[in-house]
Coordinates of C-alpha atoms and ligand atoms in Angstrom, one line a residue:
M1 CA 39.3 10.9 -40.3
R2 CA 36.1 13.0 -40.5
S3 CA 34.2 13.3 -43.8
K4 CA 33.7 16.8 -44.6
M5 CA 30.4 16.3 -46.3
K6 CA 28.5 14.4 -43.4
P7 CA 27.1 16.0 -40.4
I8 CA 27.9 14.6 -37.0
V9 CA 25.4 13.1 -34.6
Y10 CA 26.2 12.3 -30.9
V11 CA 24.3 9.2 -30.0
T12 CA 24.2 9.0 -26.1
R13 CA 23.8 5.4 -25.3
T14 CA 23.1 2.0 -26.8
I15 CA 20.1 2.1 -29.4
P16 CA 18.6 -0.5 -31.6
E17 CA 20.7 -1.4 -34.5
V18 CA 18.0 -0.3 -37.0
A19 CA 18.5 3.5 -36.0
L20 CA 22.2 3.1 -36.2
V21 CA 22.5 1.7 -39.8
L22 CA 20.3 4.6 -40.9
L23 CA 22.1 7.3 -39.0
K24 CA 25.4 6.0 -40.6
Q25 CA 24.1 6.4 -44.1
Y26 CA 23.7 10.1 -43.8
C27 CA 25.9 11.1 -40.8
E28 CA 29.3 10.5 -39.1
V29 CA 28.1 9.0 -35.8
V30 CA 29.8 9.4 -32.4
Y31 CA 28.3 6.2 -30.8
R32 CA 28.6 5.8 -26.9
D33 CA 27.6 2.1 -27.3
E34 CA 26.8 1.6 -23.4
V35 CA 23.6 0.7 -22.0
P36 CA 23.6 3.1 -18.8
P37 CA 23.0 6.9 -19.5
P38 CA 26.1 9.2 -19.7
K39 CA 27.3 11.3 -16.9
K40 CA 26.7 15.2 -17.6
E41 CA 30.2 15.7 -18.1
D42 CA 30.5 13.3 -20.9
I43 CA 27.6 14.7 -22.7
L44 CA 29.2 18.2 -22.2
K45 CA 32.4 16.7 -23.7
N46 CA 30.8 15.0 -26.8
V47 CA 28.4 17.5 -28.0
V48 CA 31.0 20.1 -28.7
N49 CA 31.3 19.7 -32.5
V50 CA 28.0 18.1 -33.5
D51 CA 25.2 19.0 -35.4
A52 CA 22.6 16.5 -33.8
I53 CA 22.2 14.9 -30.6
Y54 CA 20.2 11.7 -30.5
C55 CA 19.3 11.1 -26.7
T56 CA 16.6 9.3 -24.6
L57 CA 14.5 10.5 -21.9
N58 CA 17.2 10.0 -19.2
E59 CA 19.5 12.6 -20.6
K60 CA 18.8 16.1 -19.4
I61 CA 19.6 18.3 -22.5
D62 CA 19.3 21.5 -21.0
K63 CA 20.6 25.1 -21.6
E64 CA 24.2 24.0 -20.5
V65 CA 24.4 21.3 -22.9
M66 CA 23.0 23.5 -25.8
D67 CA 25.4 26.1 -25.2
A68 CA 28.2 23.6 -25.2
S69 CA 27.1 22.6 -28.7
P70 CA 27.3 25.8 -30.9
R71 CA 26.6 23.9 -34.2
L72 CA 23.7 22.3 -33.0
K73 CA 20.7 22.0 -35.3
V74 CA 18.7 19.0 -34.0
I75 CA 17.9 17.2 -30.8
G76 CA 16.2 13.7 -31.3
T77 CA 14.7 11.7 -28.5
M78 CA 13.7 8.2 -28.5
S79 CA 10.7 9.0 -26.4
V80 CA 7.3 10.9 -27.1
G81 CA 8.0 12.8 -24.0
V82 CA 10.2 15.8 -24.4
D83 CA 10.2 17.1 -20.6
H84 CA 13.9 16.2 -20.2
I85 CA 14.7 18.9 -22.8
D86 CA 14.6 22.5 -22.4
V87 CA 12.3 23.2 -25.1
E88 CA 11.9 26.9 -24.7
Y89 CA 15.6 27.4 -24.8
A90 CA 16.0 25.0 -27.8
T91 CA 13.3 26.8 -29.6
S92 CA 14.9 30.4 -29.0
R93 CA 18.0 29.1 -30.4
G94 CA 16.5 27.8 -33.5
I95 CA 17.1 24.0 -32.5
Y96 CA 14.9 21.6 -33.7
I97 CA 13.7 18.7 -31.6
V98 CA 12.0 15.6 -32.9
H99 CA 10.5 12.7 -30.9
T100 CA 8.5 9.5 -31.4
P101 CA 4.8 10.4 -31.2
G102 CA 2.1 7.7 -32.2
V103 CA 4.6 4.7 -32.7
L104 CA 4.2 3.7 -28.9
T105 CA 0.6 4.7 -28.4
E106 CA -0.7 1.1 -28.5
T107 CA 2.0 -0.4 -26.5
T108 CA 1.7 2.0 -23.8
A109 CA -1.9 1.8 -23.8
D110 CA -1.5 -2.1 -23.3
L111 CA 0.5 -1.4 -20.3
A112 CA -1.9 0.9 -18.7
F113 CA -4.5 -1.6 -19.3
A114 CA -2.4 -4.6 -18.0
L115 CA -1.7 -2.4 -14.6
M116 CA -5.4 -1.9 -14.2
L117 CA -6.2 -5.4 -14.4
A118 CA -3.1 -6.5 -12.4
S119 CA -4.0 -4.0 -9.7
A120 CA -7.9 -4.9 -9.8
R121 CA -7.5 -8.6 -9.8
R122 CA -4.4 -8.7 -7.3
I123 CA -2.3 -10.8 -10.1
V124 CA 1.0 -9.7 -8.7
E125 CA 0.0 -10.7 -5.0
C126 CA -1.3 -14.0 -6.2
D127 CA 1.8 -14.8 -8.2
R128 CA 3.6 -14.0 -4.9
M129 CA 1.6 -16.2 -2.6
I130 CA 2.0 -19.1 -4.8
R131 CA 5.7 -19.0 -5.3
E132 CA 6.2 -18.1 -1.3
G133 CA 4.3 -21.3 -0.8
K134 CA 1.5 -19.8 0.8
W135 CA -1.5 -21.2 -1.1
K136 CA -2.9 -23.6 1.3
L137 CA -6.6 -23.9 0.1
A138 CA -7.3 -24.9 -3.3
W139 CA -10.5 -22.3 -3.2
A140 CA -12.1 -20.3 -0.9
P141 CA -15.1 -18.2 -1.2
T142 CA -13.2 -15.1 0.2
M143 CA -9.7 -15.7 -1.3
M144 CA -8.2 -12.9 -2.7
L145 CA -10.9 -10.8 -3.8
G146 CA -10.5 -8.0 -6.1
Y147 CA -12.5 -5.6 -8.1
D148 CA -14.2 -5.8 -11.3
V149 CA -12.8 -4.1 -14.4
H150 CA -15.6 -4.7 -16.7
G151 CA -18.7 -2.4 -16.5
K152 CA -16.9 0.1 -14.1
K153 CA -16.2 3.8 -14.6
L154 CA -12.9 5.0 -16.0
G155 CA -11.7 8.2 -15.7
I156 CA -8.8 9.2 -17.9
I157 CA -6.8 12.3 -17.4
G158 CA -5.2 13.8 -20.4
L159 CA -7.0 12.5 -23.6
G160 CA -4.3 12.6 -26.3
R161 CA -3.0 9.6 -28.3
I162 CA -2.4 7.3 -25.4
G163 CA -5.4 8.5 -23.2
V164 CA -7.7 7.8 -26.7
A165 CA -6.0 4.3 -27.0
V166 CA -7.0 3.3 -23.3
A167 CA -10.5 4.8 -23.9
K168 CA -10.9 2.4 -26.9
R169 CA -9.8 -0.6 -24.9
A170 CA -12.2 0.4 -22.0
K171 CA -15.0 0.4 -24.5
G172 CA -14.3 -3.3 -25.0
F173 CA -14.7 -4.0 -21.4
N174 CA -18.0 -2.3 -21.5
M175 CA -16.8 0.4 -19.2
K176 CA -18.2 4.0 -18.9
V177 CA -15.4 6.5 -19.8
Y178 CA -14.9 10.0 -18.5
Y179 CA -12.1 12.1 -19.3
Y180 CA -10.6 15.4 -18.4
D181 CA -8.1 17.5 -20.6
V182 CA -7.2 20.9 -21.2
T183 CA -8.8 20.7 -24.4
R184 CA -12.5 19.5 -24.7
R185 CA -12.6 17.1 -27.7
R186 CA -16.2 16.9 -28.6
E187 CA -15.9 14.9 -31.9
L188 CA -14.3 12.2 -29.7
E189 CA -16.9 12.2 -27.4
N190 CA -19.4 11.3 -30.0
E191 CA -16.9 8.8 -31.8
L192 CA -15.9 7.0 -28.5
G193 CA -19.0 7.5 -26.5
I194 CA -17.2 9.1 -23.6
E195 CA -17.9 12.1 -21.4
Y196 CA -16.1 15.1 -20.5
M197 CA -15.7 16.0 -16.8
E198 CA -13.8 18.6 -14.7
L199 CA -11.2 17.0 -12.8
S200 CA -12.6 17.3 -9.3
Q201 CA -15.8 15.7 -10.7
L202 CA -14.1 12.8 -12.3
L203 CA -12.0 12.0 -9.2
K204 CA -15.2 11.7 -7.3
E205 CA -16.9 9.6 -10.0
S206 CA -14.2 7.1 -11.4
D207 CA -13.6 3.4 -10.2
F208 CA -10.3 3.5 -12.2
I209 CA -8.3 6.6 -12.9
S210 CA -5.6 6.5 -15.8
I211 CA -3.0 9.3 -16.2
H212 CA -1.8 10.5 -19.8
V213 CA -0.6 14.0 -19.6
P214 CA 2.9 15.2 -20.5
L215 CA 5.0 16.3 -17.5
T216 CA 5.1 20.3 -17.5
S217 CA 4.8 23.0 -15.0
E218 CA 1.2 22.8 -14.8
T219 CA 0.9 18.8 -14.5
R220 CA 3.6 18.5 -11.8
H221 CA 1.9 17.2 -8.5
L222 CA -1.5 17.6 -10.5
I223 CA -2.6 14.6 -8.2
S224 CA -1.7 15.6 -4.7
E225 CA -3.2 14.9 -1.5
K226 CA -6.6 17.1 -2.1
E227 CA -7.0 15.1 -5.2
L228 CA -6.2 11.7 -3.7
R229 CA -8.9 12.4 -0.8
M230 CA -11.5 13.2 -3.6
M231 CA -11.3 9.6 -5.0
K232 CA -13.5 6.8 -4.0
S233 CA -11.8 4.5 -1.4
T234 CA -12.5 1.5 -3.9
A235 CA -10.7 3.4 -6.5
I236 CA -7.4 2.4 -8.2
L237 CA -5.0 5.0 -9.7
I238 CA -3.1 4.1 -12.9
N239 CA 0.2 6.4 -13.9
T240 CA 2.0 5.5 -17.0
S241 CA 2.9 9.1 -17.8
R242 CA 5.5 10.7 -15.5
G243 CA 6.2 10.2 -12.0
P244 CA 6.1 13.8 -10.9
V245 CA 2.5 14.0 -12.0
V246 CA 1.7 12.4 -8.9
D247 CA 2.8 13.7 -5.6
E248 CA 4.4 10.2 -4.3
K249 CA 4.5 11.2 -0.8
A250 CA 0.8 11.7 -0.8
L251 CA -0.1 8.6 -2.8
V252 CA 1.8 6.5 -0.2
K253 CA -0.3 7.9 2.6
A254 CA -3.2 7.5 0.5
L255 CA -2.4 3.9 -0.1
K256 CA -1.5 2.8 3.3
E257 CA -4.5 4.8 4.9
G258 CA -6.8 3.5 2.5
W259 CA -8.1 6.7 1.0
I260 CA -8.0 4.7 -2.4
A261 CA -7.8 0.8 -2.9
G262 CA -4.7 0.6 -5.0
A263 CA -2.3 1.7 -7.8
G264 CA -0.5 0.5 -10.9
L265 CA 2.6 2.5 -11.5
D266 CA 5.1 2.4 -14.3
V267 CA 6.8 5.8 -13.5
F268 CA 8.1 7.4 -10.4
E269 CA 9.2 10.6 -9.0
Y270 CA 12.7 9.3 -9.0
E271 CA 13.7 6.5 -11.4
P272 CA 15.1 4.0 -10.7
L273 CA 12.9 3.8 -7.7
P274 CA 15.1 3.7 -4.6
P275 CA 14.7 0.2 -3.1
D276 CA 13.9 1.7 0.2
S277 CA 10.7 3.6 -1.2
P278 CA 7.8 2.8 0.9
L279 CA 6.0 1.8 -2.2
V280 CA 8.0 -1.5 -2.2
N281 CA 6.4 -2.7 0.8
L282 CA 2.8 -1.8 0.1
P283 CA 0.6 -5.0 -1.1
N284 CA -2.1 -2.7 -3.1
V285 CA 0.6 -1.3 -5.6
V286 CA 1.7 -3.0 -8.8
L287 CA 5.2 -1.6 -9.8
T288 CA 6.8 -1.5 -13.4
P289 CA 10.3 -0.1 -14.2
H290 CA 9.2 2.6 -16.8
I291 CA 8.4 0.0 -19.4
G292 CA 5.2 1.7 -21.1
S293 CA 6.8 1.2 -24.8
A294 CA 9.0 -1.7 -24.0
S295 CA 8.2 -4.3 -26.6
Y296 CA 10.6 -5.4 -29.2
D297 CA 8.4 -4.0 -32.3
T298 CA 7.8 -0.5 -30.6
R299 CA 11.4 0.0 -29.5
N300 CA 12.7 -0.6 -33.1
R301 CA 9.9 1.8 -34.4
M302 CA 10.9 4.5 -31.7
A303 CA 14.4 4.1 -32.6
Q304 CA 13.8 4.3 -36.2
Y305 CA 11.6 7.4 -35.9
A306 CA 13.7 9.6 -33.9
A307 CA 16.8 8.9 -36.7
E308 CA 14.3 9.4 -39.5
G309 CA 13.6 12.8 -37.8
I310 CA 17.2 14.0 -37.3
I311 CA 18.1 12.9 -40.9
K312 CA 15.2 14.9 -42.4
I313 CA 16.1 18.0 -40.5
L314 CA 19.9 17.7 -41.4
R315 CA 18.7 17.1 -45.3
G316 CA 16.6 20.3 -44.7
E317 CA 13.2 18.8 -44.8
E318 CA 10.3 19.1 -42.1
P319 CA 9.6 15.8 -40.4
D320 CA 6.2 14.9 -39.2
N321 CA 7.6 14.2 -35.8
L322 CA 9.1 17.8 -35.2
Y323 CA 7.8 18.7 -31.8
N324 CA 8.8 22.4 -31.6
R325 CA 7.2 23.7 -34.7
D326 CA 7.6 27.3 -33.5
V327 CA 11.3 26.8 -34.4
V328 CA 10.5 27.1 -38.1
K329 CA 9.0 30.7 -37.6
I330 CA 11.9 31.7 -35.2
R331 CA 14.5 30.5 -37.9
A332 CA 12.4 32.5 -40.6
L333 CA 12.5 35.3 -38.4
H334 CA 16.5 35.3 -38.1
S335 CA 16.8 34.1 -41.7
V336 CA 18.4 30.9 -40.9
K337 CA 18.5 28.4 -43.3
M338 CA 17.6 24.8 -42.5
I339 CA 21.1 23.7 -43.3
Ligands
NAP401 P1 -0.5 13.6 -26.2 O1 -1.1 13.1 -27.4 O2 0.3 15.0 -26.2 O3 -1.4 13.6 -25.1 C1 -1.4 14.4 -23.9 C2 -2.7 14.9 -23.7 O4 -2.5 15.8 -22.4 C3 -3.3 16.1 -24.8 O5 -4.4 15.7 -25.0 C4 -2.9 17.3 -23.9 O6 -3.8 18.4 -24.4 C5 -3.3 16.9 -22.3 N1 -2.8 17.8 -21.6 C6 -1.7 18.4 -21.4 N2 -1.5 19.6 -20.5 C7 -2.6 19.1 -19.8 C8 -3.2 19.7 -18.4 N3 -2.4 20.4 -17.7 N4 -4.4 19.2 -18.1 C9 -5.1 18.2 -18.6 N5 -4.6 17.9 -19.6 C10 -3.5 18.2 -20.4 O7 0.7 12.6 -25.6 P2 0.8 11.1 -25.6 O8 1.5 10.5 -26.8 O9 -0.8 10.5 -25.4 O10 1.8 10.7 -24.3 C11 1.3 11.3 -23.1 C12 2.5 11.1 -22.1 O11 2.7 9.7 -21.6 C13 3.8 11.6 -22.7 O12 4.2 12.9 -22.6 C14 5.1 10.8 -21.8 O13 5.3 11.5 -20.8 C15 4.1 9.8 -21.3 N6 4.6 8.5 -21.9 C16 5.1 7.2 -21.0 C17 5.4 6.2 -21.5 C18 5.9 5.1 -20.5 O14 6.9 4.4 -20.9 N7 5.4 4.8 -19.3 C19 5.5 5.8 -22.9 C20 4.9 6.9 -23.6 C21 4.4 8.1 -23.3 P3 -3.1 19.3 -25.6 O15 -2.8 18.5 -26.6 O16 -4.2 20.1 -25.8 O17 -2.0 20.0 -24.9
GLV402 C1 8.4 7.3 -22.4 O1 8.0 7.4 -21.5 C2 8.2 8.4 -23.4 O2 7.9 9.4 -23.2 O3 8.5 7.8 -24.8

């Protein structure tokens, strides 16, 4: 039977134990202990009486879901990206959104760099060649040639937390680093020795381009045919942000027709990537299944951070991982107490 004192949180799918233990101390937990994400109808059924939803980036938390949950105070997502949540509607309804900024920054930057090195040096192609028994000559002057990473020019699109972490790694590789962002960050330019460029110039100059913007209406298809055609034919595109930031159809064309040399992709317009996607058959692409933050330590930290954010909101405190800070004003305007 439900304890009268404890708020209810619906956890949409299996999460690390550390978060579950924490949530259970303060909440009654409706736990869907299954690895795949729930169907929309399951979400709608389960959110009716809850105070909080603990979700991941695969669950669309839209107006319909929030309307089905009249008591909802807080949505906690085990992700830094919040493009799966209707932020504007949540804010207008005084619903808090907490997410996981910072704790996954270094792990995701590691993956962006791994994709850069793997694409440039054809690591996956080489591995495949050996496993398929196609390594016939011990060494040859022209075998499996790729591109240097050290000393080259890296263009970062979106100099936020992850963009900065990638820039720091690039400096260790003696790379020249350019960036484009909606906000110019002069203090970081001096601190990191990096240079601001307009997007078109960055696309033309860079040997590697790494994308780190959130998915918004402004960034959807930020990189389309026009932008891909501006890149060098020897350039490599890395995307660990969100798939729809790149027009995938145009990217396939660019890779097939040699407008650019290669790509390293962790995110796709449709996930999981359909097995018949043309990307699967292109040798000049390295593909990973949205694993930017997928290390043991980081996934535990993310799970815990999202849980802590939910608990703080439910206890009337303001957590540092509150995403929609405007909600505080909205609630004050309507004189809604934090619980
Ligand atoms: P962040 O700190 O908010 O950085 C994003 C940067 O992009 C900010 O500097 C932001 O500027 C800038 N930006 C926003 N809109 C832009 C636009 N239209 N044009 C140019 N720049 C723009 O976020 P983060 O923590 O680095 O994470 C970035 C994204 O990576 C997340 O939103 C998520 O989608 C993705 N991600 C993916 C994985 C993975 O598993 N592959 C893991 C973690 C994160 P302002 O701050 O001025 O808006
Ligand atoms: C992963 O993609 C995240 O946004 O945390």
